[in-house]
XYZ file of C-alpha atoms in Angstrom:
631
model
C 15.606 -34.915 -43.838
C 16.169 -37.830 -42.068
C 13.439 -39.831 -40.547
C 12.750 -39.945 -36.720
C 15.569 -42.963 -35.394
C 14.290 -44.462 -31.811
C 16.313 -43.904 -28.673
C 15.845 -42.331 -25.648
C 17.376 -40.822 -22.596
C 15.253 -42.631 -20.358
C 16.391 -45.429 -17.902
C 13.819 -48.041 -16.508
C 14.523 -45.999 -13.178
C 13.822 -42.322 -14.911
C 10.172 -43.792 -15.801
C 9.860 -45.307 -12.343
C 11.021 -41.911 -10.799
C 8.488 -40.155 -12.667
C 5.340 -41.757 -13.011
C 5.882 -41.855 -8.425
C 5.931 -38.008 -9.199
C 9.585 -38.051 -7.840
C 11.750 -37.520 -10.429
C 13.485 -33.442 -10.136
C 15.630 -32.803 -12.678
C 13.085 -33.545 -16.028
C 14.851 -31.169 -18.166
C 17.807 -33.393 -18.829
C 15.524 -36.153 -20.286
C 11.883 -34.259 -21.057
C 12.594 -31.631 -24.307
C 14.408 -31.190 -26.794
C 18.349 -32.179 -26.547
C 20.779 -31.609 -28.833
C 23.496 -35.029 -28.483
C 25.089 -37.656 -30.831
C 23.520 -41.244 -31.570
C 26.037 -43.346 -33.433
C 28.252 -40.490 -34.371
C 25.823 -38.354 -35.413
C 24.815 -35.565 -34.382
C 20.934 -34.194 -34.316
C 18.432 -33.781 -31.693
C 16.853 -35.975 -29.164
C 12.665 -34.957 -28.505
C 10.410 -35.702 -25.379
C 7.410 -34.424 -24.517
C 4.731 -36.475 -22.159
C 1.541 -37.114 -24.133
C -0.670 -39.805 -22.444
C -3.744 -38.589 -23.755
C -2.232 -38.431 -28.219
C -3.022 -40.864 -30.159
C 0.035 -39.628 -32.589
C 3.006 -36.596 -31.439
C 4.958 -35.233 -34.897
C 7.295 -32.773 -34.556
C 6.673 -29.940 -37.001
C 9.495 -27.125 -37.679
C 11.024 -24.870 -39.427
C 13.068 -27.986 -40.902
C 9.768 -29.580 -42.200
C 7.773 -26.806 -43.050
C 5.534 -27.440 -40.182
C 4.331 -30.482 -41.585
C 2.912 -33.047 -39.525
C 3.440 -36.602 -41.590
C 7.297 -36.603 -41.719
C 8.490 -36.636 -38.317
C 6.574 -39.120 -35.818
C 7.728 -39.488 -32.859
C 7.666 -42.691 -30.798
C 5.480 -43.613 -27.946
C 7.066 -46.008 -25.158
C 5.977 -49.787 -24.447
C 5.853 -48.743 -20.362
C 2.814 -46.258 -19.608
C 4.710 -43.787 -18.822
C 2.556 -41.316 -21.755
C 5.788 -40.380 -23.021
C 6.948 -39.808 -27.347
C 9.938 -39.548 -28.042
C 12.613 -39.542 -30.577
C 16.237 -38.424 -32.296
C 16.634 -36.776 -35.587
C 19.318 -36.659 -37.193
C 21.156 -33.544 -38.568
C 19.294 -31.377 -36.218
C 20.900 -28.366 -34.263
C 20.602 -25.340 -32.287
C 18.281 -22.751 -33.658
C 15.641 -25.231 -35.285
C 12.288 -23.940 -34.798
C 9.552 -26.851 -34.035
C 6.228 -27.483 -32.163
C 4.305 -30.782 -31.381
C 1.400 -31.725 -33.119
C -0.990 -34.120 -31.218
C -3.852 -36.295 -32.735
C -5.629 -37.195 -29.318
C -7.356 -39.859 -28.442
C -10.213 -37.657 -27.195
C -12.514 -37.172 -30.138
C -10.151 -35.993 -32.496
C -9.135 -33.253 -31.220
C -5.561 -31.841 -32.600
C -3.249 -29.801 -30.649
C -0.441 -28.068 -32.014
C 1.974 -26.993 -28.742
C 5.260 -25.018 -28.005
C 7.692 -27.636 -26.305
C 6.916 -28.240 -22.367
C 10.423 -28.262 -21.443
C 11.788 -25.797 -24.470
C 14.889 -24.029 -23.376
C 14.397 -21.536 -25.700
C 11.405 -19.367 -27.456
C 10.691 -17.214 -30.051
C 10.095 -13.306 -29.250
C 6.275 -13.253 -28.844
C 3.710 -12.506 -30.101
C 5.696 -15.672 -31.755
C 5.373 -18.756 -30.289
C 7.272 -21.959 -31.827
C 9.932 -23.486 -29.210
C 13.432 -23.225 -30.065
C 16.199 -26.015 -29.759
C 18.404 -24.724 -28.011
C 22.173 -25.312 -26.851
C 23.152 -22.906 -24.396
C 27.396 -22.241 -24.254
C 28.407 -20.691 -21.077
C 31.297 -21.039 -18.200
C 30.148 -19.583 -14.969
C 32.390 -17.555 -13.739
C 30.182 -16.734 -10.281
C 32.482 -19.736 -8.054
C 33.669 -17.539 -5.195
C 29.883 -16.733 -5.031
C 28.136 -20.124 -5.219
C 31.082 -21.290 -2.276
C 30.751 -18.503 -0.072
C 26.179 -17.960 -1.175
C 25.472 -19.974 1.946
C 27.274 -17.935 4.387
C 25.745 -14.324 2.489
C 21.964 -15.751 1.914
C 21.324 -16.626 5.108
C 18.416 -16.185 7.264
C 20.563 -13.769 9.831
C 22.749 -11.595 7.018
C 20.790 -8.452 5.542
C 18.622 -9.098 2.803
C 17.971 -5.598 1.124
C 15.958 -6.661 -2.444
C 15.774 -4.371 -5.337
C 12.650 -5.594 -7.606
C 12.942 -5.213 -10.660
C 10.608 -5.723 -14.454
C 13.429 -5.615 -16.791
C 11.413 -4.616 -19.359
C 10.763 -1.433 -17.501
C 13.946 -0.324 -15.252
C 15.386 1.347 -18.287
C 14.860 1.471 -22.007
C 16.546 3.159 -25.377
C 15.750 6.469 -26.136
C 13.688 4.470 -28.774
C 11.797 2.980 -25.854
C 12.891 -0.371 -27.182
C 14.579 -2.897 -24.785
C 17.534 -3.061 -23.289
C 19.301 -6.513 -23.503
C 20.747 -8.672 -20.994
C 24.416 -8.257 -21.914
C 23.773 -4.208 -21.259
C 21.935 -5.309 -17.613
C 24.964 -7.018 -16.744
C 26.443 -3.743 -17.392
C 24.182 -0.594 -16.339
C 21.730 -2.963 -14.069
C 24.831 -4.331 -11.761
C 26.907 -1.501 -11.495
C 23.542 0.414 -10.146
C 22.705 -1.890 -7.823
C 25.910 -2.397 -6.197
C 26.509 1.347 -6.393
C 22.716 1.642 -4.022
C 24.263 -1.247 -1.819
C 21.724 -3.826 -2.247
C 22.156 -6.957 -1.154
C 19.782 -8.736 -3.753
C 18.169 -8.570 -7.360
C 14.466 -9.741 -7.506
C 13.356 -10.070 -11.079
C 10.181 -10.193 -11.887
C 9.028 -12.950 -13.917
C 11.745 -13.533 -16.649
C 10.377 -17.273 -17.632
C 8.696 -16.772 -21.221
C 5.780 -15.344 -21.372
C 3.203 -14.424 -23.921
C 1.358 -11.276 -23.107
C 3.404 -8.032 -21.640
C 0.583 -6.542 -19.595
C 0.791 -10.120 -17.437
C 4.371 -8.854 -16.262
C 5.811 -12.076 -16.924
C 3.175 -13.698 -14.228
C 1.455 -16.140 -16.951
C 3.812 -18.169 -18.627
C 4.144 -20.679 -21.039
C 7.894 -21.538 -21.479
C 8.549 -22.035 -17.535
C 12.364 -23.543 -18.282
C 13.118 -20.597 -21.097
C 13.904 -16.876 -20.270
C 12.131 -14.564 -22.310
C 13.342 -14.142 -25.520
C 13.025 -9.911 -25.266
C 16.055 -9.032 -24.142
C 18.282 -12.004 -25.502
C 19.482 -15.290 -25.807
C 19.573 -17.555 -22.146
C 23.281 -17.955 -21.810
C 22.787 -13.416 -21.810
C 20.327 -14.341 -18.585
C 23.481 -16.607 -17.129
C 25.891 -13.464 -18.269
C 23.642 -11.143 -15.999
C 23.163 -13.983 -13.188
C 26.690 -14.411 -13.205
C 27.731 -10.561 -13.461
C 25.298 -9.799 -10.176
C 27.436 -12.784 -8.490
C 30.694 -11.570 -8.805
C 30.017 -7.685 -7.472
C 28.266 -10.086 -4.655
C 24.922 -9.143 -5.550
C 21.893 -12.267 -4.401
C 19.467 -13.296 -7.502
C 16.006 -13.809 -6.445
C 13.677 -15.401 -9.482
C 9.861 -14.706 -9.373
C 8.155 -18.136 -9.540
C 4.857 -18.851 -10.337
C 3.971 -22.284 -9.200
C -0.034 -21.632 -8.753
C -1.657 -20.864 -12.492
C -0.999 -20.615 -16.289
C -2.573 -19.123 -18.783
C -4.586 -20.902 -22.464
C -3.330 -19.630 -25.204
C -3.153 -21.695 -27.659
C -0.031 -22.422 -27.602
C 0.560 -23.460 -23.914
C -0.021 -26.550 -21.629
C -3.279 -26.637 -21.319
C -5.832 -29.087 -22.406
C -2.133 -29.931 -23.845
C -2.757 -33.548 -25.355
C -6.399 -33.266 -26.300
C -7.162 -33.815 -21.664
C -6.789 -31.969 -18.694
C -3.173 -33.123 -18.802
C -1.238 -30.493 -16.240
C -4.277 -28.503 -15.198
C -6.860 -29.896 -12.477
C -9.710 -31.281 -14.693
C -12.648 -30.055 -12.008
C -13.121 -26.699 -12.775
C -13.612 -25.904 -9.425
C -9.943 -26.559 -8.980
C -8.540 -26.171 -11.878
C -10.297 -22.481 -13.328
C -8.694 -18.620 -11.521
C -11.793 -16.922 -12.375
C -9.909 -13.702 -11.793
C -7.090 -13.828 -14.008
C -9.300 -16.665 -16.140
C -6.251 -18.678 -15.829
C -5.947 -22.659 -15.434
C -4.564 -24.299 -12.492
C -1.828 -27.033 -11.615
C -3.428 -30.234 -10.460
C -1.382 -30.907 -7.766
C -2.255 -34.025 -6.994
C -0.724 -35.488 -10.168
C 2.222 -37.205 -10.062
C 4.178 -35.772 -12.981
C 2.516 -32.400 -13.078
C 4.152 -32.294 -9.155
C 7.432 -33.832 -11.044
C 7.676 -30.919 -13.270
C 6.850 -27.823 -11.053
C 9.529 -29.246 -9.092
C 11.671 -30.022 -11.946
C 11.483 -26.292 -13.312
C 12.390 -24.924 -9.495
C 15.451 -26.916 -9.225
C 16.113 -26.183 -13.543
C 16.475 -22.525 -12.318
C 18.151 -22.597 -9.028
C 20.732 -25.480 -11.151
C 21.467 -24.096 -14.652
C 20.956 -20.466 -13.802
C 22.531 -20.464 -10.226
C 19.572 -18.431 -8.576
C 19.633 -17.726 -5.136
C 16.187 -17.801 -4.072
C 12.913 -18.507 -5.923
C 9.634 -16.067 -4.729
C 6.854 -18.155 -5.121
C 3.782 -16.401 -5.974
C 0.556 -16.442 -5.352
C 0.677 -18.679 -2.255
C -2.689 -17.554 -1.011
C -4.545 -18.946 -4.056
C -2.877 -22.386 -4.324
C -3.667 -22.803 -0.283
C -6.888 -22.735 -0.297
C -10.064 -23.877 -2.258
C -12.832 -21.376 -1.569
C -9.673 -18.851 -2.671
C -11.602 -16.093 -4.945
C -14.877 -18.364 -4.824
C -17.983 -17.999 -4.154
C -20.046 -20.622 -2.008
C -21.362 -23.057 -4.023
C -18.505 -22.363 -6.369
C -15.651 -24.980 -4.368
C -15.847 -28.235 -3.047
C -14.164 -28.724 0.408
C -11.647 -31.203 1.384
C -12.218 -34.712 3.265
C -12.357 -33.025 6.142
C -14.830 -30.856 5.297
C -12.500 -27.406 5.565
C -11.274 -24.935 2.843
C -7.654 -26.241 2.640
C -6.346 -27.675 -0.632
C -4.371 -30.440 1.003
C -2.568 -31.167 -2.104
C -0.856 -28.139 -2.991
C -0.129 -28.598 1.157
C 1.575 -31.435 -0.057
C 2.906 -29.743 -3.143
C 4.359 -27.160 -1.276
C 6.034 -29.076 1.508
C 7.728 -31.499 -1.060
C 9.051 -28.317 -3.012
C 10.673 -26.917 -0.201
C 11.992 -30.443 1.058
C 13.632 -30.898 -1.752
C 15.263 -27.729 -3.633
C 16.869 -26.945 0.328
C 18.336 -30.686 0.353
C 19.791 -30.292 -3.383
C 21.070 -26.606 -2.877
C 23.336 -25.345 -0.504
C 22.737 -21.444 0.649
C 19.467 -20.897 -1.134
C 15.920 -19.446 -0.213
C 12.199 -20.229 -0.746
C 10.006 -16.888 0.078
C 6.305 -17.167 0.188
C 4.407 -14.014 -1.378
C 1.483 -15.515 0.517
C -1.388 -12.575 2.358
C -3.453 -14.525 4.496
C -2.824 -15.707 8.306
C -1.760 -18.947 7.607
C 0.071 -20.174 9.942
C 3.790 -21.360 9.940
C 4.201 -21.003 6.682
C 7.948 -20.360 6.894
C 8.421 -23.090 9.592
C 10.401 -26.200 8.616
C 8.105 -29.160 7.822
C 9.437 -31.599 10.458
C 7.940 -29.007 12.417
C 4.534 -29.164 10.698
C 5.045 -26.250 8.792
C 5.627 -25.326 4.674
C 8.797 -25.235 4.437
C 10.221 -21.715 3.087
C 12.325 -19.505 4.803
C 10.928 -16.539 4.526
C 7.489 -14.938 4.231
C 5.937 -11.356 2.993
C 5.160 -9.125 5.666
C 1.304 -8.207 3.774
C 0.025 -7.311 6.838
C 2.644 -4.466 7.843
C 2.730 -3.206 4.593
C -0.557 -2.306 3.995
C -1.173 -0.922 7.990
C 1.942 0.903 7.552
C 0.866 2.294 4.190
C -2.743 3.267 5.587
C -0.980 5.382 8.665
C 1.005 7.546 6.152
C -1.203 8.223 3.562
C -3.100 10.178 7.409
C -2.332 13.615 7.420
C 0.326 14.011 10.419
C -3.114 15.808 12.896
C -4.905 12.740 12.660
C -2.102 10.423 13.048
C -2.083 10.206 17.152
C -5.788 8.237 16.880
C -4.126 5.535 14.847
C -1.006 4.816 16.508
C -2.006 1.301 16.587
C -1.817 0.830 12.393
C 2.554 1.099 13.322
C 2.854 -0.967 16.343
C -0.174 -3.784 15.915
C 3.624 -5.899 13.469
C 5.109 -6.159 16.873
C 2.480 -8.700 18.383
C 3.106 -10.783 15.333
C 6.256 -9.923 13.292
C 7.822 -12.733 15.110
C 5.540 -15.715 13.875
C 6.933 -15.975 10.746
C 10.435 -14.893 9.245
C 9.262 -11.713 7.469
C 10.392 -10.020 4.605
C 8.867 -6.204 4.396
C 7.579 -5.691 0.747
C 7.224 -2.294 -0.724
C 6.827 -3.860 -4.131
C 5.088 -3.120 -8.173
C 1.599 -4.270 -6.264
C 1.600 -1.155 -4.609
C 2.157 1.670 -6.997
C -0.257 0.333 -9.790
C -3.227 0.430 -10.328
C -4.243 3.876 -9.403
C -2.991 3.243 -5.475
C -0.296 5.778 -7.083
C 3.313 6.003 -6.607
C 4.455 5.577 -3.169
C 5.802 9.750 -2.797
C 2.075 10.355 -4.143
C 0.684 8.546 -1.235
C 2.414 10.657 1.284
C 0.073 13.731 2.394
C 1.368 17.374 2.422
C 3.211 20.013 0.534
C 6.639 19.097 -1.479
C 8.250 19.072 1.764
C 6.350 17.018 3.952
C 5.291 14.204 0.991
C 9.574 13.521 0.897
C 10.483 13.871 4.480
C 7.219 11.631 4.705
C 9.042 9.114 2.037
C 12.270 8.984 4.031
C 10.414 8.502 7.418
C 8.309 5.575 5.279
C 12.020 3.775 4.213
C 13.894 4.871 7.472
C 11.158 2.807 9.963
C 10.698 -0.311 7.185
C 14.840 -0.397 7.371
C 14.841 -0.348 11.045
C 11.649 -2.644 11.662
C 12.227 -6.265 12.378
C 13.097 -8.113 9.285
C 14.027 -8.037 6.151
C 13.608 -5.485 2.949
C 12.840 -4.815 -0.611
C 11.876 -1.902 -2.595
C 10.809 -1.817 -6.220
C 12.511 0.130 -8.837
C 11.674 3.898 -9.082
C 10.654 4.053 -5.204
C 14.690 4.033 -4.491
C 14.425 7.496 -6.430
C 10.637 8.704 -5.419
C 9.206 7.850 -8.737
C 6.717 10.381 -9.231
C 4.253 8.188 -11.362
C 2.366 5.155 -10.828
C 4.437 2.420 -12.474
C 3.935 1.266 -16.424
C 5.618 -1.483 -17.533
C 5.818 -0.045 -21.455
C 7.946 2.574 -20.454
C 11.435 3.409 -18.396
C 11.726 4.486 -15.357
C 11.735 8.694 -15.356
C 15.536 8.468 -14.353
C 15.256 12.309 -15.243
C 14.197 13.114 -11.485
C 17.433 12.885 -10.028
C 18.118 16.041 -11.487
C 15.942 17.240 -8.844
C 17.499 17.058 -5.306
C 14.312 16.030 -3.511
C 14.153 12.588 -5.279
C 18.066 12.619 -5.587
C 18.056 12.685 -1.555
C 15.778 9.468 -1.803
C 18.494 8.256 -3.201
C 21.106 8.684 -1.558
C 18.915 8.087 1.706
C 18.384 4.086 0.521
C 21.734 4.030 -0.491
C 23.059 4.910 2.703
C 19.935 2.789 4.750
C 21.365 -0.327 2.586
C 24.400 0.467 4.118
C 23.507 0.494 7.907
C 21.370 -2.229 7.586
C 24.312 -4.250 6.163
C 26.991 -2.627 8.841
C 25.185 -3.002 11.561
C 24.657 -6.436 13.103
C 21.629 -5.364 15.331
C 18.970 -5.192 12.401
C 19.935 -8.800 10.698
C 21.290 -10.822 12.662
C 17.823 -11.233 14.989
C 15.754 -9.729 12.324
C 13.115 -12.361 12.481
C 13.293 -13.002 16.647
C 11.953 -11.828 19.649
C 15.222 -11.472 21.093
C 16.345 -8.832 18.556
C 13.772 -6.110 19.071
C 12.430 -4.420 22.377
C 10.125 -1.403 22.490
C 10.861 1.776 24.679
C 8.002 2.768 24.444
C 4.856 2.504 21.691
C 2.187 5.034 23.658
C 3.443 8.117 22.923
C 0.302 8.193 20.083
C -0.273 12.542 21.316
C 3.222 13.250 19.998
C 3.080 10.642 17.364
C 6.509 9.212 18.440
C 7.675 5.828 18.807
C 11.177 4.598 20.520
C 12.595 1.343 19.991
C 15.772 -0.740 19.721
C 17.362 -3.140 17.703
C 19.658 -5.770 19.154
C 22.148 -8.251 18.121
C 24.324 -10.972 19.426
C 26.856 -8.080 20.871
C 24.479 -5.838 23.386
C 27.000 -3.286 22.700
C 26.188 -2.438 19.119
C 22.414 -1.898 20.002
C 20.674 0.278 18.422
C 18.351 3.032 19.775
C 15.206 4.507 17.074
C 13.160 7.113 17.298
C 10.813 8.243 14.959
C 8.643 11.215 14.789
C 5.603 11.151 12.485
C 4.390 15.245 12.398
C 5.879 17.960 10.927
C 6.583 19.482 14.789
C 10.092 19.230 15.838
C 10.607 16.958 19.568
C 13.315 19.117 20.614
C 14.510 17.946 24.258
C 12.842 14.628 23.964
C 13.162 12.146 26.477
C 14.206 8.938 25.906
C 14.746 6.458 28.517
C 18.384 4.159 28.232
C 18.693 0.770 29.309
C 23.042 1.462 29.833
C 25.419 4.342 31.189
C 27.775 6.417 28.530
C 27.197 8.371 25.542
C 24.550 8.053 22.338
C 26.437 8.687 19.111
C 23.972 9.701 16.146
C 24.416 6.890 13.019
C 21.730 7.933 11.003
C 19.385 11.039 10.563
C 16.580 11.086 7.858
C 16.265 14.963 8.353
C 19.739 15.620 7.317
C 20.592 18.102 4.417
C 22.194 15.739 2.217
C 18.589 14.072 1.548
C 16.910 17.016 1.214
C 15.561 17.377 4.672
C 16.260 20.535 7.693
C 18.996 19.660 9.253
C 18.173 19.025 12.219
C 20.694 16.885 14.150
C 22.242 15.218 17.755
C 25.293 15.851 18.699
C 27.143 13.157 21.097
C 25.009 12.538 24.044
C 25.491 11.465 27.573
C 23.081 9.913 29.076
C 21.442 10.749 32.821
C 20.931 9.079 35.971
C 16.939 9.996 35.918
C 14.310 7.262 35.628
C 11.942 7.752 32.143
C 10.037 4.972 30.363
C 10.884 2.066 32.842
C 15.083 2.292 33.080
C 16.957 3.844 35.466
C 18.813 6.106 32.806
C 17.361 8.538 30.239
C 18.895 11.303 27.518
C 17.293 14.100 25.660
C 17.386 13.980 22.098
C 16.152 16.234 18.951
C 13.931 13.747 16.518
C 13.414 16.486 13.211
C 10.145 17.286 11.767
C 8.374 13.861 10.051
C 12.088 12.150 10.564
C 13.785 9.273 12.084
C 16.948 8.860 14.107
C 19.429 6.128 14.955
C 21.809 6.032 17.525
C 24.407 3.889 18.726
């Protein structure tokens, strides 16, 4: 095998940007790249290891022997080691063997920029050329309109390893998902899919939230171009793709980023800021320029190379606060004496400004569980710059309310109405995510009280209330058909439940709610604005009834919603209406096709009788544990 030849993909300008933390396409330079040099095809390697004394590429091509292929350190103080190995191509297994200047420490690391990785538990990087021709030009050209904040977001959250498996409990492939999953999501009328992390990760029980291969789709389901095929298929069917992204922490696995070159290269050197006690993981050093460039380049990579339409940024709260999950004495205040991580906040703002300015029509979504202000406000207004934020408070309050027996709900009406006091402080997404159906919390269905009929009626009401509440919507897989058991990442969802009417009824209901949401602008045009919501009456706690209006830009298309949170039907229930005319029922969760009792409303005429502060009103029927929507 030919020795390493001196070669570089870096210009002086590239190096200046890298040192300044402003090079946001590092994936075009660092890592392994199959190129031609002087007419000879081979692989160029480049790795950042400033504390290294020597760096060798070891792999299946040299029997993992370090003496054969030493990289050359650049002269410019960048800490980058590089070189070209002729006749080395795609499919080659490799790692970097690093001798550190730190007391003779030796590390053997996977490539942080590898485009492909071995199937865990194997840990080598793979030289890869992802040759793929995209066919989603129509989607990409119109994405700005379909993916905007005033458009519907009905999101189906998916863990690929457990959505569906073979009869032998083996994984499906990306190519199989491109048929089965895409067809299902389209039939269910979801607008977007959110994939739990598909970047390479070593430990299955982490569900992908502890990454080692930041630039490689996991090999569990196939090769990188096959994941592109899946994204492409979704786009061709008009479905947006949201990727979970984890810049908050990374695992200590020996082949990963931790102690990379014998120094704290990627993680903060102070354990009070560089180690996460809950997750037993390492925290990025957000104040180091090259680390910021690594992370922003990674976000850019998935938006650029894999046509992602949005990134849902995981565990933002853990990044924002120095005392997150720490006791007194385990953290150090910032220069102003408070608990905000100023370097992380600066990084998040730069991240959002960068990706929004580089990609038209994308969104950044924060999974942020605290009351940190202006998460989804623009950076130039003092915000963090995200497009949306998960509404964790609404989710907790709503589930807390729904688990109560209906007889007690009249004492807890505030659990439902409180969200309206802050619903428009952020651009909120309403999530019933994977976190709500694990660790003994039970499935959504079995958090509902009552007999079997009431459980399903409660779940239908829960989803109806969710879709008519201001904000966008997310449902974790299985919830859409009333999965009975908690989510188990080691096996398929219980698809056989669809043989039973109540479960298939929930599925039909979610399918119709997705259609309702997309076909009525009143539910999405002003979903983040107080102008898009108005109470009719939030004070009827005695009957556990809520009535409200959803508004779009055209007042003629307003929707009027009534919810009954008890199993007692509310017949001839008078509801104030601000207009003259007829009301037509456009959705009823008690429909027989959903498993309901079939109580319906015909065409109703408003009468000149003052009610709820309006001069006109109408008598409606609100079915037991039901929600009715009128136009």
